[in-house]
mmCIF file of C-alpha atoms in Angstrom:
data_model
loop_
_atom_site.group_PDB
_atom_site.id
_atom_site.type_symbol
_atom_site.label_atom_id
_atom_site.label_comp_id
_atom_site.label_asym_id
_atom_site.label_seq_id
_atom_site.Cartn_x
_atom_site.Cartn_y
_atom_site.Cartn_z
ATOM 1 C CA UNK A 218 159.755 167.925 118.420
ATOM 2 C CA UNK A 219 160.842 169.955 115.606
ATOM 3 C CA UNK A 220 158.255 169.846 112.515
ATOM 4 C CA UNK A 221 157.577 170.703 109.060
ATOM 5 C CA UNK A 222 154.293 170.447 107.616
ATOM 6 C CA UNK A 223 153.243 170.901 103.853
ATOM 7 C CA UNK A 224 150.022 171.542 102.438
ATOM 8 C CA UNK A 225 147.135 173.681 104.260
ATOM 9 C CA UNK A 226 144.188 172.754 102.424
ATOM 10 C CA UNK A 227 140.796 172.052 104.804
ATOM 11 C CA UNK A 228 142.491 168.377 106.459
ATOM 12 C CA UNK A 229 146.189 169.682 106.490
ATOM 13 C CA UNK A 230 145.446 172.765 108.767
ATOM 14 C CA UNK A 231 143.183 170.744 111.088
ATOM 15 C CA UNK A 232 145.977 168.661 111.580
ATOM 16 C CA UNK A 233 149.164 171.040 111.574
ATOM 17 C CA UNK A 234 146.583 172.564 114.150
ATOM 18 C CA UNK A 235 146.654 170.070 116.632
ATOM 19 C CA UNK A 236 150.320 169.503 116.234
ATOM 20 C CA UNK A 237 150.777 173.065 116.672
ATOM 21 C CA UNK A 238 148.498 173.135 119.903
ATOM 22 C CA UNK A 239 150.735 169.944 121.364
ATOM 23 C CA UNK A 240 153.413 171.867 121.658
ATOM 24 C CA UNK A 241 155.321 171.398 118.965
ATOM 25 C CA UNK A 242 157.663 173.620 117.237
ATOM 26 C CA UNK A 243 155.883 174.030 113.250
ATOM 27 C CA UNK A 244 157.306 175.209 110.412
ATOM 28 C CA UNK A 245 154.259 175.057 107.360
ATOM 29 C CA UNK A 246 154.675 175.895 103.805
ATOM 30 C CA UNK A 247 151.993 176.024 101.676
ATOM 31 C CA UNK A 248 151.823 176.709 97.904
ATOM 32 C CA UNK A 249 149.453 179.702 98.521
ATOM 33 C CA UNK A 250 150.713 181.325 101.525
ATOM 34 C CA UNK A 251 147.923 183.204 102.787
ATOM 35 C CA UNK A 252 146.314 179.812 103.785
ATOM 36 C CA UNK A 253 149.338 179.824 106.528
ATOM 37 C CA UNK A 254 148.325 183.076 107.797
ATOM 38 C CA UNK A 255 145.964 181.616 111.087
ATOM 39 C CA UNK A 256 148.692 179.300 112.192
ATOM 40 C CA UNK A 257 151.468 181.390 111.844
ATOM 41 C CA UNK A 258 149.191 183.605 114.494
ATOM 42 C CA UNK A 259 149.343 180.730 116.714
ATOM 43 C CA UNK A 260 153.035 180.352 116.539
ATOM 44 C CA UNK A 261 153.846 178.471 113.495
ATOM 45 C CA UNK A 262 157.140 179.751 111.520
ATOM 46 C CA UNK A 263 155.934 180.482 107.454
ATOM 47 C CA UNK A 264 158.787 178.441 105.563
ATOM 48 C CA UNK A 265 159.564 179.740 101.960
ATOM 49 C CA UNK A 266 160.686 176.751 100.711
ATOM 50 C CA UNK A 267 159.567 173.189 101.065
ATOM 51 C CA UNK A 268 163.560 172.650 101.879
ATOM 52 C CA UNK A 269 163.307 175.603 104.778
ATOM 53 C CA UNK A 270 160.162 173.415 106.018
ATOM 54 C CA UNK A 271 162.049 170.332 106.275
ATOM 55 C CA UNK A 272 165.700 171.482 107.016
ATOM 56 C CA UNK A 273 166.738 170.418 110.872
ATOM 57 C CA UNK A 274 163.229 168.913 111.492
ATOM 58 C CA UNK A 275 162.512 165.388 113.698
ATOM 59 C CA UNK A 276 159.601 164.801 111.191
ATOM 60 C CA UNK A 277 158.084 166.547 108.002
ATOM 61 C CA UNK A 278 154.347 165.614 107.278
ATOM 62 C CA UNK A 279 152.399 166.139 103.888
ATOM 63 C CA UNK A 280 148.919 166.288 103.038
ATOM 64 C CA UNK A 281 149.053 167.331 99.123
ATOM 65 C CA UNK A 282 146.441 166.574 96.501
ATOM 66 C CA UNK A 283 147.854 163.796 94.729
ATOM 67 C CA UNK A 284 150.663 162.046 93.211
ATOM 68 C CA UNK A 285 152.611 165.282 91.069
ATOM 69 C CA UNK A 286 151.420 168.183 93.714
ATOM 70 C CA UNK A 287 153.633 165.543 96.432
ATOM 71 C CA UNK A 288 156.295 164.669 93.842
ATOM 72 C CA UNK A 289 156.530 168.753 93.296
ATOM 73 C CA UNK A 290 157.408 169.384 97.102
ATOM 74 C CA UNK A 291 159.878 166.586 97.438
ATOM 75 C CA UNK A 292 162.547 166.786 94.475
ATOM 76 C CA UNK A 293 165.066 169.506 92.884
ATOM 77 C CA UNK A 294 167.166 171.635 95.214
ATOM 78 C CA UNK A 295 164.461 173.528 97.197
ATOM 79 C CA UNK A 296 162.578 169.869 97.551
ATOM 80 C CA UNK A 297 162.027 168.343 101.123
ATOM 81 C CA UNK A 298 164.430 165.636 100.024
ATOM 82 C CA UNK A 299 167.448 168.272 100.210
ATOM 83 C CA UNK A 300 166.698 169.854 103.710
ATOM 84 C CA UNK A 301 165.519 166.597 105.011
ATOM 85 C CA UNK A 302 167.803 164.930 107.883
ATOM 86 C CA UNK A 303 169.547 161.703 106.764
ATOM 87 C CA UNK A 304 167.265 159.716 109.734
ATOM 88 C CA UNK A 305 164.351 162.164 110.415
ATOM 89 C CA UNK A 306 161.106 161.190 109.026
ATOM 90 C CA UNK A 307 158.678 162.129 106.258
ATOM 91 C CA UNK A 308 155.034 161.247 107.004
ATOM 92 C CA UNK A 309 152.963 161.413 103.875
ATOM 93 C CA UNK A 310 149.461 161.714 104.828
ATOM 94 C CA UNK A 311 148.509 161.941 101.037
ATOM 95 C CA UNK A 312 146.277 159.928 98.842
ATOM 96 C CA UNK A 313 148.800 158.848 96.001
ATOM 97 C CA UNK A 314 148.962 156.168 93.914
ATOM 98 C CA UNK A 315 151.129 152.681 94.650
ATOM 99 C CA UNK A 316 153.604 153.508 92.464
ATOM 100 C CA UNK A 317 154.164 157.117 93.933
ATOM 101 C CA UNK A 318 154.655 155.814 97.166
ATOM 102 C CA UNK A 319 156.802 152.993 96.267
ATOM 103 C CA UNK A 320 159.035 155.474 94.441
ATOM 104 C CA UNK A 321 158.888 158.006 97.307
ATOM 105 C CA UNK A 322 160.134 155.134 99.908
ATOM 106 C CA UNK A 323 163.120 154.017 97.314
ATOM 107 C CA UNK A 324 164.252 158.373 97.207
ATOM 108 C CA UNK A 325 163.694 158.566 100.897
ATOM 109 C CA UNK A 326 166.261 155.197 101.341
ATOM 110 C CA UNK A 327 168.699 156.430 99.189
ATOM 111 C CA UNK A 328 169.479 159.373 101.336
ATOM 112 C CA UNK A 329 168.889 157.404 104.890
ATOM 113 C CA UNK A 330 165.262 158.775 105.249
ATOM 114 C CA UNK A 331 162.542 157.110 106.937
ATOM 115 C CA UNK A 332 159.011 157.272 105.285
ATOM 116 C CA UNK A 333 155.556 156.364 106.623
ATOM 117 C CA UNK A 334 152.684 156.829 104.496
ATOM 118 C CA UNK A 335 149.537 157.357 106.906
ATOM 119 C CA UNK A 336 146.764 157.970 105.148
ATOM 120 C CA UNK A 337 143.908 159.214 106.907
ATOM 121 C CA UNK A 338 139.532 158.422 107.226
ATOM 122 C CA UNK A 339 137.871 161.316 108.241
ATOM 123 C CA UNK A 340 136.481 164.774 107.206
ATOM 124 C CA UNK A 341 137.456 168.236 108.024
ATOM 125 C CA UNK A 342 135.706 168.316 111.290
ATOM 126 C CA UNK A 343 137.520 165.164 112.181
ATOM 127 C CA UNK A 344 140.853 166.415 111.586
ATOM 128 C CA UNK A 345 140.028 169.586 113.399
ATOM 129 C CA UNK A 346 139.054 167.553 116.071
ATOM 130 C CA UNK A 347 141.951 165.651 116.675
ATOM 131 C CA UNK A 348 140.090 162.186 116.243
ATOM 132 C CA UNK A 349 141.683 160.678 112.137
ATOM 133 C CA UNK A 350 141.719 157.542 111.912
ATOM 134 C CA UNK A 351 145.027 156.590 110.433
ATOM 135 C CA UNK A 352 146.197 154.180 108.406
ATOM 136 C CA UNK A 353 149.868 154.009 108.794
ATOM 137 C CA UNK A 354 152.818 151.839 107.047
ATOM 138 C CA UNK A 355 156.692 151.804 106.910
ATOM 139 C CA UNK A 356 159.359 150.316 108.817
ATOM 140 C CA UNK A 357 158.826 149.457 112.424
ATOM 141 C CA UNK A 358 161.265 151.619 113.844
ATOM 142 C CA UNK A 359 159.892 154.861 111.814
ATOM 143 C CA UNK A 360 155.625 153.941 112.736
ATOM 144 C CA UNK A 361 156.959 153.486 116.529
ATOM 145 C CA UNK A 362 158.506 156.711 115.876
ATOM 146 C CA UNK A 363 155.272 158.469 114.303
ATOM 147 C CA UNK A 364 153.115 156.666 117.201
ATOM 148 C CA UNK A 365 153.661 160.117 119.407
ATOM 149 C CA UNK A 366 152.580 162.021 116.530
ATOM 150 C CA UNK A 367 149.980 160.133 115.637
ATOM 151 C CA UNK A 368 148.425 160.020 119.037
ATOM 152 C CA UNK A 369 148.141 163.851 118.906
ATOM 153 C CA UNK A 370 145.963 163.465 115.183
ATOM 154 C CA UNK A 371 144.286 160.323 115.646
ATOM 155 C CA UNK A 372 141.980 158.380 117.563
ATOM 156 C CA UNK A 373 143.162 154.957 116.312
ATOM 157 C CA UNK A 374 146.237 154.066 114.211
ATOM 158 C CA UNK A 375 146.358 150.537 111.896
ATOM 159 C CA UNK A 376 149.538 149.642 111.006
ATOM 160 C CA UNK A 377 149.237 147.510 108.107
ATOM 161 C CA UNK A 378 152.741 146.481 106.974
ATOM 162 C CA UNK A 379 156.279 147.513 106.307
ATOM 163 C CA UNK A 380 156.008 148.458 102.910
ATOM 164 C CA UNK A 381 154.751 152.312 102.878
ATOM 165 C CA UNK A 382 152.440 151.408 99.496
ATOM 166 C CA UNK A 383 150.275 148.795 101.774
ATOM 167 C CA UNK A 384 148.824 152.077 103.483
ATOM 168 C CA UNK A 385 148.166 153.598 100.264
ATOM 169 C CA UNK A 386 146.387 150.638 98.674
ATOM 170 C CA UNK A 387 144.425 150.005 101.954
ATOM 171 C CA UNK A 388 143.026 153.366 101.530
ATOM 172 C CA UNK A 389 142.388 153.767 97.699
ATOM 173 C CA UNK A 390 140.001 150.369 98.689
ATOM 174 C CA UNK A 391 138.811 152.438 101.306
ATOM 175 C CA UNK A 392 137.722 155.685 99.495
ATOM 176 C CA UNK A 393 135.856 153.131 96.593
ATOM 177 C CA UNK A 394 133.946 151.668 99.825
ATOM 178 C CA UNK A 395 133.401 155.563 100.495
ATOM 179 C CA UNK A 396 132.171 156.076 96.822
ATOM 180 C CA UNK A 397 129.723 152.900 97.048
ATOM 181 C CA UNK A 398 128.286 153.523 99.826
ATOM 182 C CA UNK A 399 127.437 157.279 98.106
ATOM 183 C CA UNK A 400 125.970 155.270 94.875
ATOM 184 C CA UNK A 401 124.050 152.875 96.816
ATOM 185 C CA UNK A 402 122.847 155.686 99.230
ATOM 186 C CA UNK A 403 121.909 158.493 95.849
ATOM 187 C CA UNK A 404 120.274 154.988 93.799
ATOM 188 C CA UNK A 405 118.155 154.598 96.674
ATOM 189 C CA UNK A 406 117.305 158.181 97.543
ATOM 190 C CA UNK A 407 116.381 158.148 93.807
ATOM 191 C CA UNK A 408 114.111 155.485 93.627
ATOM 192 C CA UNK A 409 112.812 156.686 96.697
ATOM 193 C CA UNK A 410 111.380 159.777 95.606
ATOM 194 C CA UNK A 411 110.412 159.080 91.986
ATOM 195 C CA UNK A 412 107.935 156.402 93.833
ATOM 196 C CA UNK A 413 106.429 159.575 95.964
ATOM 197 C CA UNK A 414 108.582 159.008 99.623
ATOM 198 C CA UNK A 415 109.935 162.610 100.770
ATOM 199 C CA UNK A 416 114.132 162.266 100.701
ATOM 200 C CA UNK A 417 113.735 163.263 104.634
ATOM 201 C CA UNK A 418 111.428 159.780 105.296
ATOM 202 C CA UNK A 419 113.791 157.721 103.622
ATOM 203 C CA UNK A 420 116.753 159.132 105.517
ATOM 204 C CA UNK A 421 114.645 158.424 108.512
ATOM 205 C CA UNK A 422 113.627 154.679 107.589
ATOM 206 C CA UNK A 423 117.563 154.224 106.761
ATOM 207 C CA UNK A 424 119.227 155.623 109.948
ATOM 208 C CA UNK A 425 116.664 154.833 111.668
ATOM 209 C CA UNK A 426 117.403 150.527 111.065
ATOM 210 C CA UNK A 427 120.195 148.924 109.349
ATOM 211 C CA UNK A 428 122.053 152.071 107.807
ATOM 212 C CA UNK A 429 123.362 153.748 110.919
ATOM 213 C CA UNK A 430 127.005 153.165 110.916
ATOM 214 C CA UNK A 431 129.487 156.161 110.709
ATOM 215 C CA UNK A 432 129.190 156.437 107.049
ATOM 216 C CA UNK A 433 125.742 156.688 106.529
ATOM 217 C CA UNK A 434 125.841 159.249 109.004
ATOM 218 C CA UNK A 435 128.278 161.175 107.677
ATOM 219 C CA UNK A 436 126.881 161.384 103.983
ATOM 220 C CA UNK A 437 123.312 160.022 103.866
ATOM 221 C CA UNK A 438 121.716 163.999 105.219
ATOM 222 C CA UNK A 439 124.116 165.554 102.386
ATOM 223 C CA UNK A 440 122.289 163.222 100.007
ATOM 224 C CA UNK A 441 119.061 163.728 101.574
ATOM 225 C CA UNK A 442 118.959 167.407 102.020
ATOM 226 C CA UNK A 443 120.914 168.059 98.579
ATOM 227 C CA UNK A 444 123.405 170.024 100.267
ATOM 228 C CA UNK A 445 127.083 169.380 98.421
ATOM 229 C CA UNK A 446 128.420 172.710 99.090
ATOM 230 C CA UNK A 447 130.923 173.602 100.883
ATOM 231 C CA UNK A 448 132.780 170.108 99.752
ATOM 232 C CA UNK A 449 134.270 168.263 102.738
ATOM 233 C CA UNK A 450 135.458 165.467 100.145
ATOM 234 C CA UNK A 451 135.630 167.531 96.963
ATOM 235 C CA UNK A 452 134.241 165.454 93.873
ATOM 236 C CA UNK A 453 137.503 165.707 91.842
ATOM 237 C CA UNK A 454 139.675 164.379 94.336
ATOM 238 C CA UNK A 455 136.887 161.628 94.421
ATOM 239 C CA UNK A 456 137.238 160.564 90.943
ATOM 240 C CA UNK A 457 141.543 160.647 91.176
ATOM 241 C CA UNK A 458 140.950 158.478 93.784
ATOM 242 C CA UNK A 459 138.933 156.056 91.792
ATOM 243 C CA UNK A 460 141.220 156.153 88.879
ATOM 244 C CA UNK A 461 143.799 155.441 91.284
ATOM 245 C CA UNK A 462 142.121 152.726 92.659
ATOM 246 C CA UNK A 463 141.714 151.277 88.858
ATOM 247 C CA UNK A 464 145.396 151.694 88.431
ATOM 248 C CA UNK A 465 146.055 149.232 91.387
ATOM 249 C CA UNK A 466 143.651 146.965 90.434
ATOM 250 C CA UNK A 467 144.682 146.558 87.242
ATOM 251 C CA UNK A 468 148.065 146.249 88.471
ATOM 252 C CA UNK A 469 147.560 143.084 90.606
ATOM 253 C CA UNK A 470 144.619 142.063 88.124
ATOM 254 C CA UNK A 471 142.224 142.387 90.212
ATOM 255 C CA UNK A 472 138.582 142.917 88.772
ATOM 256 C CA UNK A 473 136.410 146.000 90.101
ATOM 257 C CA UNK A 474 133.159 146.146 88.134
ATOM 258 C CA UNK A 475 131.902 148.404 90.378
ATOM 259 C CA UNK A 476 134.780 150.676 90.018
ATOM 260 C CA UNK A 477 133.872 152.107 85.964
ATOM 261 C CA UNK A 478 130.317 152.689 87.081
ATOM 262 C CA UNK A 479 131.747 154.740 90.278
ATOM 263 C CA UNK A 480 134.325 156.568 87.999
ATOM 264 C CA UNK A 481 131.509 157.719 85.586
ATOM 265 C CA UNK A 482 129.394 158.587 87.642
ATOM 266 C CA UNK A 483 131.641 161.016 89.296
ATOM 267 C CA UNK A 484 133.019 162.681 86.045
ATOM 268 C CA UNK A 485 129.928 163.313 84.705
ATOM 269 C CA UNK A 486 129.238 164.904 88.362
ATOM 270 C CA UNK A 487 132.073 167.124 88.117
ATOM 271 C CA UNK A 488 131.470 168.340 84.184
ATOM 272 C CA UNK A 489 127.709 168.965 85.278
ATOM 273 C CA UNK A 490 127.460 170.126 88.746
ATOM 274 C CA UNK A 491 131.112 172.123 89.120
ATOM 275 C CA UNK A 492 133.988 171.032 90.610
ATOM 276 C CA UNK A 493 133.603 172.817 94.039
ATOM 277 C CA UNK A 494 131.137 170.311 94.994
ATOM 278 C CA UNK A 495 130.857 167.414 97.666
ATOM 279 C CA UNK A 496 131.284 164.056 96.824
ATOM 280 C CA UNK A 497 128.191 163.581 97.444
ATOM 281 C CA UNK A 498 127.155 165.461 94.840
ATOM 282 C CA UNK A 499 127.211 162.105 92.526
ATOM 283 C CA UNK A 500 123.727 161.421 93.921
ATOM 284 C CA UNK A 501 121.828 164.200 91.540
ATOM 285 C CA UNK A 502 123.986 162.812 88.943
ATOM 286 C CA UNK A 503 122.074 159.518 89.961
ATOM 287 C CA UNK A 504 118.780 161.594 90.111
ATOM 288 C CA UNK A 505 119.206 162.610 86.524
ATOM 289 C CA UNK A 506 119.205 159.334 84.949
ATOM 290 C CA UNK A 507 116.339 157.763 82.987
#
């Protein structure tokens, strides 16, 4: 197939990657273009434009910051809405807000565009890897048409509805289950070692019994070893995704306490410990208090 791909941060180039590798043909933009520079090695084509990226493709994917950095790529007259095909697909692997995607469907259906949002779980390594789980909504016709795509990315694909926003919704819920399990893991940790217990024990006692699902794997030995640099999940994108997550639930009035805790937590980790760091970087935040 004939592909665009937009935005070559640590997940996007993992991906474009293995798309690349599958044999098929890539065009990538990215806002800094030197970030393109290892896949147009392996065969990619550098687009200029986000329009040259999407012009004549089957499928265009994204995987941009947030709601404005997507918005950016997508509108005006060098947008991926203007090269787009009237049928061929935009996959949005974003994490936006509701109301972003819900827009982004209504532009996409004005010009006889299909959109799936698809989300992804995973980290860096994952992506690279080949093995995402995605979480993938849009019209049955356009996720049947993504499955072949998908299958090269993913290990497992939930489709969760027609409406692109359901995808987006499922994973803002998912990324505060991401952020809870980091409080609950750096409270712990914390109590933990003011009481005299070494931060390696504890991880030991927690893997070791109850805790030893994927995602106490994947961030308890951060937490435990203090190691939040390089990020993998970087802490501001954390806390957008938490205020994103408040947006929606204050939408459908749905109550979060947990959420404001979660959200302060995290700015106060990004004004004290930088904003290069880990996610996981909200347990010395924890550490700090009292």
């Amino acid at each position: 197939m004939r592909l665009g791909f937009l935005g070559l941060g640590q997940m996007g180039a993992g991906i474009a990657a293995n798309l690349l590798k599958a044999g098929h043909e890539l065009r990538v933009w990215n806002r800094s273009p030197q970030k393109a520079e290892e896949l147009v090695t392996q065969g990619a084509v550098l687009a200029a434009t986000p329009r040259e990226a999407a012009e004549g493709a089957d499928a265009v994917f994204t995987m941009l910051a947030d709601d404005d950095a997507l918005l950016s790529v997508l509108e005006g007259e060098e947008g991926i809405l203007a090269g787009l095909p009237v049928g061929a697909l935009h996959i949005s692997h974003s994490t936006i807000s509701v109301a972003a995607s819900e827009r982004i469907a209504g532009l996409h259906a004005d010009r006889g565009q299909r959109f799936v949002s698809a989300p992804v779980f995973g980290r860096p390594a994952v992506a690279e890897a080949g093995q995402l789980w995605i979480v993938a909504a849009g019209a049955p016709d356009a996720l049947d048409a993504a499955q072949p795509l998908f299958d090269v990315i993913g290990r497992t694909v939930f489709r969760v509805g027609e409406a692109p926003s359901a995808a987006n919704l499922v994973k803002l819920a998912g990324n505060f289950m991401i952020m809870s399990t980091v409080e609950a893991y750096g409270e712990a940790m914390a109590l933990a070692e003011r009481g005299g217990v070494a931060r390696a024990q504890m991880l030991e006692v927690l893997s070791g019994t109850l805790f030893d699902g994927t995602i106490h794997k994947i961030y308890g030995p951060p937490i435990a070893e203090q190691r939040h640099r390089p990020a993998g999940f970087a802490a501001p994108l954390g806390l957008k995704d938490m205020r994103l997550a408040g947006e929606a639930a204050a939408t459908l009035g749905q109550p979060m306490p947990l959420l404001d805790l979660l959200k302060a937590h995290l700015a106060e980790t990004v004004a004290t410990e930088g904003e290069d760091v880990d996610v996981t970087a909200m347990a010395a935040t924890i550490a700090k208090l009292g």
